[in-house]
Short mmCIF file of C-alpha atoms in Angstrom, two decimals:
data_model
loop_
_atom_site.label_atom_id
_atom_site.label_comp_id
_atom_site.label_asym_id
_atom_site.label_seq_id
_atom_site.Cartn_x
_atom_site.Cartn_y
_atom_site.Cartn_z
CA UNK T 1 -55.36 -2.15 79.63
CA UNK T 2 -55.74 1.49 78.79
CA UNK T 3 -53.65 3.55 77.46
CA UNK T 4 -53.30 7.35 76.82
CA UNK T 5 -51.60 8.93 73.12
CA UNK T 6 -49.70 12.52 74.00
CA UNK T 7 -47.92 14.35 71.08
CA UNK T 8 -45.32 16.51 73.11
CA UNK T 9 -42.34 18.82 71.29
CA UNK T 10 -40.01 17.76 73.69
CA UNK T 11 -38.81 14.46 75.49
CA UNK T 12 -40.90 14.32 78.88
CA UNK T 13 -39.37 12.59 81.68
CA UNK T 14 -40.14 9.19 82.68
CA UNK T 15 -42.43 9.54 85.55
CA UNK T 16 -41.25 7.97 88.73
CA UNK T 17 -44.72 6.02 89.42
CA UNK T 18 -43.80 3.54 86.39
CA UNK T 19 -41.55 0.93 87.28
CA UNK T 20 -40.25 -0.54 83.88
CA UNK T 21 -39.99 2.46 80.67
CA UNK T 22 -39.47 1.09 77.63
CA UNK T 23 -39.49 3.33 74.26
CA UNK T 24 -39.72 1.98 70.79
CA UNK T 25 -39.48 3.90 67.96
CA UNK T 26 -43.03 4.14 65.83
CA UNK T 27 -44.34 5.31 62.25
CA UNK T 28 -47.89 5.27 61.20
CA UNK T 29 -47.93 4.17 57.98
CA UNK T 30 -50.58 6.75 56.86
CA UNK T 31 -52.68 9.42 57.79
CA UNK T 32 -55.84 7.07 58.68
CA UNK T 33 -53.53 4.63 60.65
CA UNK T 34 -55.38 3.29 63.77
CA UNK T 35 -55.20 1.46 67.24
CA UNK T 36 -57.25 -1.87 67.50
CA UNK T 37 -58.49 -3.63 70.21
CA UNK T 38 -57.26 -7.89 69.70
CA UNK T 39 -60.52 -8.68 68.26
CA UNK T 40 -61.34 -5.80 66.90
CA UNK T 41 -64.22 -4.44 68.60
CA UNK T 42 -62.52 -1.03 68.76
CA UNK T 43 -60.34 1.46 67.39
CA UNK T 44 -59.01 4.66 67.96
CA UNK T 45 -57.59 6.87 64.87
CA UNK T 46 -54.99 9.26 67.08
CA UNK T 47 -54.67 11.54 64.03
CA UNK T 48 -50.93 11.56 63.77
CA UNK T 49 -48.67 12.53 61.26
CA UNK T 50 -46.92 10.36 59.00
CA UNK T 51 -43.28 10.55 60.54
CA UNK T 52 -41.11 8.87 63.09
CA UNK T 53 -42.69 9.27 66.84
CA UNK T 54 -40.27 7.77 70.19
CA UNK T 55 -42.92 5.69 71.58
CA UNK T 56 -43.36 4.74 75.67
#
């Protein structure tokens, strides 16, 4: 499954080709925090900041 990170100032709307939304709320818990595939093969460092981020 791929997936897409987007930093925007501003709550987009949800766009009307989804059919579920769900948002969680996220915090990286440092500066090198990273996305890993299940078995690890990969991973993606988004470079975010440490701080609270509504997540879709």
């Amino acid at each position: 499954m791929g997936f897409t990170v987007e930093v925007h100032d501003r709550v987009p709307p949800p766009d009307p080709a989804w059919e579920d939304v769900v948002e969680v709320s996220f915090r990286p818990l440092s500066a090198d925090s990273a996305l890993t595939e299940w078995a690890g093969e990969n991973a993606w460092e988004p470079d975010l900041e440490t701080t609270d981020y509504p997540v879709r």
